[in-house]
Coordinates of C-alpha atoms and ligand atoms in Angstrom, one line a residue:
M26 CA 29.5 -97.3 12.6
S27 CA 27.1 -95.2 14.4
T28 CA 29.6 -92.4 15.1
V29 CA 30.1 -91.8 11.3
T30 CA 26.4 -91.8 10.8
L31 CA 26.0 -89.4 13.8
N32 CA 28.6 -87.0 12.4
Y33 CA 26.9 -87.0 9.0
E34 CA 23.7 -86.3 10.8
A35 CA 25.4 -83.4 12.6
A36 CA 27.2 -82.2 9.3
I37 CA 23.9 -81.9 7.4
P38 CA 22.4 -78.9 9.4
R39 CA 25.8 -77.3 9.5
L40 CA 26.1 -77.6 5.7
G41 CA 22.7 -76.3 5.4
A42 CA 23.5 -73.5 7.6
A43 CA 26.7 -72.7 5.6
I44 CA 24.6 -72.8 2.4
V45 CA 22.1 -70.5 3.8
V46 CA 24.9 -68.0 5.0
L47 CA 26.4 -68.2 1.5
W48 CA 23.3 -67.6 -0.2
L49 CA 22.5 -64.7 2.3
S50 CA 25.8 -63.0 1.6
W51 CA 25.5 -63.6 -2.0
K52 CA 22.2 -61.9 -1.9
A53 CA 23.3 -59.2 0.4
W54 CA 26.3 -58.5 -2.1
A55 CA 23.8 -58.6 -5.0
F56 CA 21.6 -56.1 -3.0
L57 CA 24.6 -53.9 -2.0
K58 CA 26.9 -54.0 -5.0
P59 CA 27.0 -50.8 -6.8
R60 CA 25.0 -50.8 -10.1
K61 CA 23.1 -48.6 -12.4
E62 CA 19.5 -49.4 -12.1
Y63 CA 17.8 -46.2 -11.9
T64 CA 15.0 -45.1 -14.0
L65 CA 15.8 -42.2 -16.2
R66 CA 13.9 -39.0 -15.2
A67 CA 13.0 -40.3 -11.7
V68 CA 13.7 -38.3 -8.6
A69 CA 13.3 -38.9 -4.9
I70 CA 13.1 -36.0 -2.7
V71 CA 13.9 -36.6 1.0
V72 CA 12.9 -34.3 3.6
L73 CA 13.2 -35.2 7.3
G74 CA 10.4 -32.9 8.4
D75 CA 6.6 -31.9 7.8
I76 CA 6.3 -32.0 3.9
G77 CA 3.6 -29.2 4.0
R78 CA 6.0 -27.1 6.1
S79 CA 8.9 -27.3 3.7
P80 CA 7.9 -25.0 0.8
R81 CA 11.3 -25.2 -0.8
M82 CA 11.2 -28.9 -1.2
M83 CA 7.6 -28.9 -2.4
Y84 CA 8.6 -26.4 -5.1
H85 CA 11.4 -28.6 -6.1
A86 CA 9.0 -31.5 -6.4
E87 CA 6.7 -29.2 -8.5
S88 CA 9.5 -28.2 -10.8
F89 CA 10.9 -31.7 -11.3
A90 CA 7.4 -32.8 -12.1
E91 CA 7.0 -30.1 -14.5
N92 CA 10.1 -31.3 -16.3
D93 CA 8.5 -34.6 -16.6
F94 CA 10.2 -36.5 -13.7
F95 CA 8.5 -39.2 -11.8
T96 CA 8.8 -37.5 -8.5
D97 CA 8.7 -39.3 -5.2
L98 CA 8.5 -37.1 -2.2
I99 CA 9.5 -38.8 1.1
G100 CA 8.8 -37.0 4.4
Y101 CA 6.6 -36.6 7.4
G102 CA 2.8 -35.7 7.3
G103 CA 1.3 -32.9 9.5
S104 CA 0.2 -29.9 7.2
A105 CA -1.3 -30.2 3.9
P106 CA 1.1 -30.1 0.9
I107 CA 0.5 -27.2 -1.8
P108 CA -2.4 -28.3 -4.0
S109 CA -0.2 -28.1 -7.2
L110 CA 1.6 -31.3 -6.0
E111 CA -1.8 -33.2 -6.6
R112 CA -0.6 -34.5 -10.0
P113 CA -0.1 -37.9 -11.6
K114 CA 3.8 -37.4 -11.7
V115 CA 4.0 -36.8 -8.0
K116 CA 3.6 -39.4 -5.2
I117 CA 4.1 -38.5 -1.7
H118 CA 5.3 -41.3 0.8
Y119 CA 4.8 -40.4 4.4
L120 CA 7.4 -41.9 7.0
P121 CA 5.9 -43.2 10.2
E122 CA 6.0 -40.8 13.2
P123 CA 8.6 -41.6 15.9
P124 CA 6.6 -43.2 18.8
H125 CA 5.3 -41.0 21.4
W126 CA 7.1 -42.5 24.4
L127 CA 10.4 -41.4 22.9
R128 CA 9.5 -37.8 23.8
A129 CA 9.6 -38.8 27.6
L130 CA 13.1 -40.0 27.4
P131 CA 16.1 -37.5 27.7
F132 CA 17.3 -36.1 24.4
I133 CA 20.6 -38.0 24.5
I134 CA 18.8 -41.3 24.7
S135 CA 15.7 -40.7 22.4
A136 CA 17.8 -39.1 19.7
P137 CA 19.8 -42.3 18.8
I138 CA 16.7 -44.4 18.8
K139 CA 14.8 -42.0 16.7
V140 CA 17.7 -42.1 14.2
V141 CA 17.7 -45.9 14.0
L142 CA 14.0 -45.9 13.3
Q143 CA 14.3 -43.1 10.7
V144 CA 17.2 -44.9 9.0
L145 CA 15.0 -48.1 8.7
A146 CA 12.0 -46.1 7.5
I147 CA 13.8 -44.2 4.8
F148 CA 15.9 -47.2 3.7
I149 CA 12.6 -49.2 3.2
E150 CA 11.0 -46.3 1.3
L151 CA 14.0 -45.6 -1.0
F152 CA 14.4 -49.3 -1.7
T153 CA 10.7 -50.0 -2.5
L154 CA 10.3 -47.1 -4.9
P155 CA 8.6 -48.4 -8.1
N156 CA 11.0 -46.1 -10.2
P157 CA 14.5 -46.2 -8.7
P158 CA 15.5 -42.6 -8.9
E159 CA 18.1 -41.1 -11.1
F160 CA 18.4 -38.3 -8.5
I161 CA 18.0 -38.2 -5.0
L162 CA 17.5 -34.7 -3.6
V163 CA 17.9 -34.2 0.1
Q164 CA 17.4 -31.2 2.3
N165 CA 20.2 -30.4 4.7
P166 CA 19.6 -30.0 7.8
P167 CA 18.9 -32.4 9.4
S168 CA 21.9 -34.3 8.3
I169 CA 21.7 -37.3 10.5
P170 CA 20.9 -39.8 9.2
T171 CA 19.7 -38.6 5.9
L172 CA 23.0 -37.6 4.4
A173 CA 24.6 -41.1 5.0
I174 CA 21.6 -43.0 3.8
V175 CA 21.3 -41.2 0.5
W176 CA 24.9 -41.4 0.1
L177 CA 24.7 -45.2 0.6
V178 CA 21.7 -45.6 -1.6
G179 CA 23.3 -43.4 -4.2
R180 CA 26.3 -45.7 -4.2
I181 CA 24.3 -48.9 -4.4
R182 CA 21.8 -47.9 -7.0
G183 CA 23.7 -45.4 -8.9
S184 CA 21.5 -42.4 -8.2
K185 CA 23.0 -39.0 -8.1
V186 CA 22.7 -37.2 -4.9
I187 CA 21.8 -33.5 -4.8
I188 CA 22.2 -31.8 -1.4
D189 CA 20.1 -28.7 -0.9
W190 CA 21.9 -26.7 2.0
H191 CA 19.3 -24.7 3.8
N192 CA 21.7 -24.4 6.9
L193 CA 24.3 -26.3 8.8
G194 CA 22.8 -29.1 11.0
Y195 CA 25.6 -29.1 13.6
S196 CA 25.5 -25.3 14.4
I197 CA 21.8 -25.7 15.1
L198 CA 22.5 -28.7 17.3
A199 CA 25.2 -26.6 19.1
M200 CA 22.3 -24.1 20.3
R201 CA 20.8 -27.1 22.2
F202 CA 24.0 -27.0 24.4
P203 CA 24.3 -23.2 25.3
N204 CA 27.3 -24.0 27.6
S205 CA 29.7 -26.1 25.5
G206 CA 28.3 -25.1 22.0
E207 CA 30.5 -26.5 19.3
R208 CA 32.8 -28.4 21.8
H209 CA 30.1 -30.6 22.9
P210 CA 31.0 -34.2 21.9
L211 CA 27.7 -34.7 20.2
V212 CA 28.0 -31.6 18.2
R213 CA 31.5 -32.7 17.1
I214 CA 30.1 -36.0 16.0
A215 CA 27.4 -34.1 14.1
K216 CA 29.8 -31.9 12.5
W217 CA 32.1 -34.8 11.4
F218 CA 29.0 -36.6 10.1
E219 CA 27.8 -33.6 8.1
A220 CA 31.1 -32.7 6.6
T221 CA 31.9 -36.4 5.7
F222 CA 28.7 -37.3 4.1
G223 CA 28.0 -33.9 2.7
Q224 CA 31.3 -33.3 1.1
K225 CA 30.8 -35.5 -1.9
A226 CA 27.6 -35.1 -4.0
Y227 CA 26.7 -34.9 -7.6
A228 CA 25.6 -31.3 -6.9
H229 CA 25.1 -28.9 -4.1
L230 CA 22.5 -26.2 -3.9
F231 CA 22.7 -23.2 -1.6
V232 CA 20.3 -20.7 -0.3
T233 CA 22.8 -17.9 -0.4
Q234 CA 26.1 -17.2 -2.0
A235 CA 27.5 -16.6 1.6
M236 CA 26.6 -20.3 2.6
H237 CA 28.3 -21.5 -0.7
D238 CA 31.5 -19.5 0.0
F239 CA 31.6 -20.7 3.7
L240 CA 31.3 -24.3 3.0
V241 CA 33.3 -24.4 -0.1
K242 CA 36.0 -22.9 2.0
E243 CA 35.5 -24.9 5.3
W244 CA 34.7 -28.3 3.8
D245 CA 36.1 -28.4 0.3
L246 CA 32.8 -29.6 -1.1
Q247 CA 33.2 -31.8 -4.2
G248 CA 30.5 -31.7 -7.1
I249 CA 28.6 -29.1 -8.8
K250 CA 27.8 -26.2 -6.9
V251 CA 24.8 -23.8 -7.5
V252 CA 23.3 -21.0 -5.5
L253 CA 19.4 -21.1 -5.6
H254 CA 18.0 -18.3 -3.7
D255 CA 14.5 -18.6 -2.0
R256 CA 11.4 -17.5 -3.5
P257 CA 8.0 -16.9 -2.1
P258 CA 4.8 -19.0 -3.0
R259 CA 3.1 -18.1 -6.3
R260 CA 0.3 -16.3 -4.7
F261 CA 2.6 -13.6 -3.7
H262 CA 2.4 -10.9 -6.4
Q263 CA 1.3 -7.4 -6.8
T264 CA -2.2 -6.7 -5.8
T265 CA -4.8 -5.2 -8.2
P266 CA -6.8 -2.2 -7.4
Q267 CA -9.8 -4.6 -7.0
G268 CA -7.8 -6.6 -4.4
I269 CA -6.7 -3.4 -2.6
H270 CA -10.2 -2.3 -2.6
E271 CA -11.6 -5.5 -1.1
L272 CA -8.8 -5.6 1.5
F273 CA -9.3 -2.1 2.9
A274 CA -13.0 -1.6 2.3
I275 CA -14.0 -5.0 3.7
K276 CA -11.4 -7.0 5.4
L277 CA -9.4 -4.6 7.3
N278 CA -12.1 -2.1 8.0
K279 CA -12.8 -3.4 11.4
S280 CA -9.0 -3.6 12.5
L281 CA -8.2 -0.2 11.0
S282 CA -11.4 1.4 12.7
A283 CA -10.3 0.0 16.0
Q284 CA -7.1 1.9 16.0
P285 CA -7.6 5.2 17.9
A286 CA -4.7 6.7 16.2
L287 CA -6.3 6.7 12.9
T288 CA -9.3 8.9 13.8
G289 CA -9.4 11.8 11.4
F290 CA -6.1 10.7 9.7
L291 CA -7.3 8.6 6.7
P292 CA -9.5 10.2 4.0
P293 CA -13.2 9.7 4.5
S294 CA -14.5 6.5 2.9
D295 CA -17.9 4.9 2.5
P296 CA -17.4 1.1 2.4
P297 CA -18.1 -1.0 0.3
Y298 CA -18.0 1.8 -2.2
S299 CA -14.8 3.3 -1.2
S300 CA -12.0 2.7 1.1
A301 CA -9.2 5.2 2.3
F302 CA -7.0 3.9 -0.6
T303 CA -9.6 3.0 -3.4
A304 CA -13.0 4.3 -4.8
T305 CA -15.4 3.2 -7.4
N306 CA -17.5 5.9 -8.7
A307 CA -20.6 4.6 -7.2
S308 CA -22.2 5.5 -4.0
A309 CA -24.6 4.1 -1.3
A310 CA -27.4 5.9 -3.3
D311 CA -26.6 3.7 -6.3
V312 CA -28.2 0.4 -5.0
R313 CA -27.4 -1.4 -8.2
I314 CA -23.8 -2.3 -7.0
G315 CA -21.8 -3.2 -4.0
G316 CA -20.8 -6.0 -1.7
D317 CA -23.5 -5.6 0.9
A318 CA -26.0 -3.6 -1.0
P319 CA -29.1 -5.4 -2.4
A320 CA -28.0 -7.6 -5.5
P321 CA -28.0 -5.8 -8.7
P322 CA -30.8 -6.8 -11.0
P323 CA -29.3 -8.7 -14.1
P324 CA -28.1 -6.5 -16.7
S325 CA -30.3 -6.1 -19.8
S326 CA -27.1 -6.8 -21.8
V327 CA -23.4 -7.1 -21.1
L328 CA -23.0 -3.5 -22.1
D329 CA -25.4 -2.1 -19.5
P330 CA -23.4 1.0 -18.8
I331 CA -23.7 1.1 -15.0
Y332 CA -23.2 -2.5 -14.2
S333 CA -20.1 -2.8 -16.6
E334 CA -18.3 0.3 -15.8
V335 CA -19.1 1.0 -12.3
Q336 CA -17.6 -2.3 -10.8
A337 CA -13.9 -1.7 -11.2
P338 CA -12.3 0.2 -8.2
F339 CA -9.4 2.5 -8.8
L340 CA -6.7 4.0 -6.6
R341 CA -7.5 7.3 -5.0
A342 CA -5.2 10.1 -5.8
D343 CA -5.5 11.4 -2.1
R344 CA -4.6 8.2 -0.5
P345 CA -1.8 8.0 1.9
A346 CA 1.3 6.1 1.1
L347 CA 1.3 2.7 2.6
L348 CA 4.5 1.3 4.2
V349 CA 4.8 -2.3 5.5
S350 CA 7.2 -4.0 7.7
S351 CA 6.7 -7.5 9.1
T352 CA 8.5 -8.7 12.2
S353 CA 8.5 -11.2 14.9
W354 CA 9.6 -8.3 17.4
T355 CA 12.6 -9.9 18.6
P356 CA 15.8 -7.9 20.1
D357 CA 17.6 -8.2 16.7
E358 CA 15.2 -5.9 15.1
D359 CA 15.6 -2.3 16.2
F360 CA 12.3 -0.4 15.6
G361 CA 13.7 2.6 17.3
I362 CA 15.5 3.3 13.9
L363 CA 12.1 3.3 12.2
L364 CA 10.4 5.4 14.7
A365 CA 13.1 8.0 14.6
A366 CA 13.0 8.0 10.8
L367 CA 9.2 8.6 10.8
G368 CA 9.5 11.4 13.3
A369 CA 12.1 13.1 11.0
Y370 CA 9.7 12.5 7.9
D371 CA 6.8 14.1 9.8
A372 CA 8.8 17.2 10.4
R373 CA 10.0 17.5 6.8
A374 CA 6.5 16.8 5.5
R375 CA 5.2 19.7 7.5
R376 CA 7.7 21.9 5.9
A377 CA 7.3 20.6 2.4
G378 CA 3.4 20.6 2.5
A379 CA 1.7 18.8 -0.5
A380 CA 4.9 17.5 -2.1
L381 CA 5.0 14.7 0.5
P382 CA 2.0 12.3 1.3
K383 CA 0.7 11.3 4.6
L384 CA 2.2 7.8 5.7
L385 CA 0.4 5.0 7.0
V386 CA 2.9 2.5 8.4
V387 CA 1.5 -1.0 9.0
L388 CA 3.6 -3.4 11.2
T389 CA 2.6 -6.9 11.0
G390 CA 3.5 -10.0 13.2
K391 CA 3.5 -10.9 16.9
G392 CA 6.4 -11.0 19.3
P393 CA 7.9 -9.9 22.7
L394 CA 8.8 -6.5 22.0
R395 CA 5.7 -5.4 20.4
E396 CA 4.0 -3.9 23.4
R397 CA 7.0 -1.8 24.1
Y398 CA 7.7 -0.4 20.7
M399 CA 3.9 0.3 20.1
A400 CA 3.5 2.2 23.3
E401 CA 6.5 4.2 22.2
A402 CA 5.0 4.8 18.8
A403 CA 1.6 5.8 20.5
A404 CA 3.4 8.4 22.5
L405 CA 5.4 9.9 19.6
Q406 CA 2.6 10.0 17.1
K407 CA 0.5 12.3 19.3
G408 CA 2.8 15.0 18.0
W409 CA 2.8 13.9 14.4
R410 CA 0.5 15.1 11.7
W411 CA 1.6 13.2 8.6
V412 CA 2.6 9.9 9.9
R413 CA 0.6 7.0 11.6
C414 CA 2.1 3.7 12.6
V415 CA -0.2 0.9 13.6
S416 CA 0.4 -2.8 14.4
M417 CA -2.0 -5.4 12.9
W418 CA -2.4 -9.0 13.0
L419 CA -3.3 -10.4 9.6
E420 CA -4.8 -13.7 8.3
A421 CA -2.3 -15.7 6.4
E422 CA -4.1 -15.3 3.2
D423 CA -4.3 -11.3 3.7
Y424 CA -0.6 -11.0 4.3
P425 CA 0.5 -11.4 0.6
V426 CA -2.5 -9.2 -0.4
L427 CA -1.2 -6.3 2.0
L428 CA 2.4 -6.6 0.7
G429 CA 1.1 -6.4 -2.8
A430 CA -1.0 -3.3 -2.0
A431 CA 1.8 -1.4 -0.3
D432 CA 4.0 1.3 -1.8
L433 CA 7.2 0.5 0.2
G434 CA 8.5 -2.1 2.5
I435 CA 10.8 -1.6 5.4
C436 CA 13.3 -4.4 6.7
L437 CA 15.1 -3.9 10.0
H438 CA 16.3 -7.4 10.1
A439 CA 20.0 -7.9 11.3
S440 CA 21.1 -11.4 10.7
S441 CA 22.7 -13.3 13.5
S442 CA 24.2 -16.2 11.6
K443 CA 25.3 -14.0 8.6
L444 CA 24.6 -16.7 6.2
D445 CA 20.8 -16.2 5.8
L446 CA 18.6 -13.6 4.1
P447 CA 15.4 -12.1 5.6
M448 CA 12.6 -14.1 4.2
K449 CA 10.4 -11.1 4.6
V450 CA 12.2 -9.2 2.0
V451 CA 11.9 -12.2 -0.5
D452 CA 8.0 -12.1 0.2
M453 CA 8.1 -8.4 -0.4
F454 CA 10.0 -8.8 -3.7
G455 CA 7.6 -11.5 -4.9
C456 CA 4.9 -9.0 -4.4
A457 CA 7.1 -6.4 -6.5
L458 CA 7.4 -4.2 -3.4
P459 CA 10.6 -2.2 -3.2
V460 CA 12.3 -2.1 0.1
C461 CA 14.4 0.0 2.3
A462 CA 16.4 -2.3 4.2
L463 CA 18.9 -2.1 7.1
D464 CA 22.5 -3.0 6.0
F465 CA 23.8 -6.2 7.1
D466 CA 26.6 -8.8 5.8
C467 CA 25.0 -10.6 2.9
L468 CA 21.9 -8.2 2.2
G469 CA 23.6 -7.3 -1.0
E470 CA 22.8 -10.8 -2.5
L471 CA 19.0 -9.9 -2.3
V472 CA 18.8 -6.0 -2.1
K473 CA 20.6 -4.4 -5.0
D474 CA 21.1 -0.8 -3.6
G475 CA 19.5 1.7 -5.9
K476 CA 17.8 -1.1 -8.3
N477 CA 15.4 -3.2 -6.3
G478 CA 15.6 -1.1 -3.2
L479 CA 17.7 1.0 -1.0
I480 CA 20.1 0.1 1.9
F481 CA 20.2 2.2 4.8
K482 CA 22.7 2.4 7.8
D483 CA 20.6 4.7 10.4
A484 CA 17.6 6.6 11.1
A485 CA 18.5 9.9 9.3
Q486 CA 19.3 7.8 6.0
L487 CA 16.1 6.1 6.1
A488 CA 14.0 9.2 6.4
E489 CA 15.8 10.7 3.6
Q490 CA 15.2 7.7 1.5
I491 CA 11.4 7.7 2.2
E492 CA 11.2 11.2 1.3
T493 CA 13.1 11.0 -1.9
L494 CA 11.1 7.9 -2.9
L495 CA 7.7 9.4 -2.1
T496 CA 8.1 13.0 -3.4
G497 CA 5.3 13.7 -5.7
F498 CA 3.3 10.8 -4.6
P499 CA 1.3 9.1 -6.1
N500 CA 3.5 9.8 -9.1
C501 CA 7.0 8.8 -8.0
P502 CA 9.3 7.9 -10.7
R503 CA 12.2 6.8 -8.4
L504 CA 9.9 4.3 -6.8
S505 CA 8.5 3.1 -10.0
D506 CA 12.1 2.4 -11.3
L507 CA 12.8 0.3 -8.1
R508 CA 9.6 -1.6 -8.6
S509 CA 10.4 -2.2 -12.4
Y510 CA 13.2 -4.6 -11.4
L511 CA 10.7 -6.7 -9.5
L512 CA 7.9 -7.0 -11.9
P513 CA 7.3 -10.3 -13.6
A514 CA 8.8 -10.2 -17.2
T515 CA 5.3 -9.9 -18.8
E516 CA 4.5 -6.6 -16.7
R517 CA 7.8 -4.8 -17.0
P518 CA 7.9 -1.5 -18.7
T519 CA 9.1 -1.6 -22.2
S520 CA 12.2 0.5 -21.6
P521 CA 13.0 -0.1 -17.9
P522 CA 16.0 1.7 -16.6
M523 CA 18.1 -1.7 -16.4
Y524 CA 18.2 -1.8 -20.2
A525 CA 19.5 1.8 -20.5
S526 CA 23.3 0.5 -20.7
S527 CA 22.8 -2.7 -22.5
Q528 CA 20.1 -4.9 -24.0
E529 CA 21.3 -7.9 -22.0
R530 CA 19.2 -9.3 -19.2
S531 CA 20.4 -7.7 -16.0
D532 CA 21.1 -10.0 -13.1
D533 CA 19.6 -7.6 -10.8
L534 CA 16.2 -8.5 -12.3
W535 CA 13.9 -10.5 -9.9
E536 CA 13.4 -13.9 -11.1
T537 CA 10.6 -16.2 -10.0
W538 CA 11.3 -19.7 -8.6
D539 CA 10.4 -21.2 -12.0
E540 CA 12.9 -18.9 -13.9
N541 CA 15.6 -19.3 -11.2
W542 CA 15.1 -23.1 -11.2
A543 CA 15.2 -23.3 -15.1
R544 CA 18.4 -21.4 -15.2
F545 CA 20.2 -23.0 -12.4
V546 CA 19.0 -26.5 -11.7
R547 CA 17.5 -27.7 -15.0
P548 CA 20.7 -27.7 -16.8
L549 CA 22.2 -30.1 -13.9
I550 CA 19.4 -32.6 -14.3
L551 CA 19.1 -32.6 -18.1
R552 CA 22.7 -32.6 -18.8
D553 CA 22.9 -36.3 -17.7
V554 CA 20.0 -37.4 -19.8
R555 CA 21.9 -36.3 -22.9
R556 CA 25.0 -38.0 -21.8
N557 CA 23.0 -41.4 -21.1
E558 CA 21.2 -41.2 -24.3
T559 CA 24.3 -41.0 -26.6
Ligands
LIG20 C1 -15.1 1.3 8.2 O1 -16.5 1.2 7.9 C2 -17.3 2.4 8.3 C3 -18.7 2.3 7.7 O2 -19.1 1.0 7.6 C4 -16.6 3.6 7.9 O3 -17.3 4.8 8.4 C5 -15.2 3.7 8.2 O4 -14.6 5.0 7.7 C6 -14.4 2.7 7.7 N1 -13.1 2.7 8.3 C7 -12.0 2.5 7.5 C8 -10.8 2.8 8.4 O5 -12.1 2.6 6.4
LIG21 C1 -17.9 5.5 -13.7 O1 -16.7 5.9 -14.3 C2 -16.5 5.6 -15.6 C3 -15.2 6.0 -16.2 O2 -14.2 6.5 -15.2 C4 -17.8 6.4 -16.5 O3 -17.5 6.0 -17.8 C5 -18.9 5.9 -15.8 O4 -20.0 6.6 -16.5 C6 -18.9 6.1 -14.3 N1 -20.2 5.6 -13.7 C7 -21.1 6.3 -12.9 C8 -22.2 5.6 -12.4 O5 -20.7 7.4 -12.6

């Protein structure tokens, strides 16, 4: 019965195929079925961007590692990550870059291909981590495809997802389609995607209270919700007199000397022994000290009077007050307000005489409107005697030093999205520099009027604030009070004004990233350890 034999012969491969399919589906189910297989105290941090340019996600990684978590940071390469991530508990996994030929294709075609490649790459990374994460922290935006992947991986492996809301992905995408904006089909899909996969998570972190309120209202987010404000890197702090001396006597001498407006304005100085802001009690005649002077002979003992005492520079009493504003010179910052305020200050200072200091106003940054405003400033200050306003470009490493050396920061930022805060004020506060800031919607989350800074509405008010804060310079109690809210806990005066009414810690005190993280995020990640251990 050859036909039967033939049938058997035909059935064997089919049977084999059926077994393989069954086995594969069983494998797939075993792979996809929800289970708890995470390692306690392991976290995966996913950032679909250049890791080195995602400071907030790097600080998260650092904080998790400091809390003894195995920390896997997954993202793209490009810039070097912060050195403090080079520690045994942190492992960085770089995703492969999307192929170059994709860029040649139109966005509408390249975007989906890029997404598919990203999905595969992230999936593989997340599933091959040696320590399956207890938490997956993901930055949003971009939302596509990360939110869906971490949601799925979270379901399969039992990892708890934490979404760090920096902004809204769909609103950024809408800017690519200026004509249709949020009505564009792609934007609608993106919004649906973000709202669907972003809605449920173990926890949500927000960069502002305003974003928290907006999303809770619009999307009815589920999970623990915590506002975690941005903080500058650790190297942003108040500058010591030594640092101010190095900045002005050495680094900035050339760029300040190149400013014609400053001729005869700054007090005379003799670098490297003194600058317009600092002095040492040595002079060029004393060849035993100084940067460019011949090296000092080795001291006969540590107590050698000149060698040990002459080194430390101090702030000069006759220095001008230093005001700083950093800007990208875009139309949403109206420098006309600052120039008008400075003109008003100049007029008052002439009348007030010695009670008010001279002002050196340094504007840093590059941008389209710089030429226009600086030409205006140059024309105006020909008639000024007490105020000079210069624009300067600084090396990245000098920027925090300048902020930390200044007496007052000025912020003219007007937010367009109403959900974000000016990073420059965050940087200034990190340097314990009080600010006068132009009022806008959610500014109050950052600048506490009358505590760590003052909020103004127009030029006249700004002029008045500068005058009040700087009267009696360099001894200005009002300004010191503002600064005391921003100093690190160890440097705060023993009886700062914020303790006047109660001994409790005031919410208006500036906290570092670490303090903030310990207060808001740490309880979220340790709460579960306790629950699992019992
Ligand atoms: C720069 O240095 C020169 C001498 O080296 C000094 O005369 C000048 O005052 C300095 N300029 C500033 C702005 O400090
Ligand atoms: C520098 O100043 C300190 C204290 O202000 C003083 O003790 C020291 O003698 C001074 N040194 C010189 C070379 O004048």
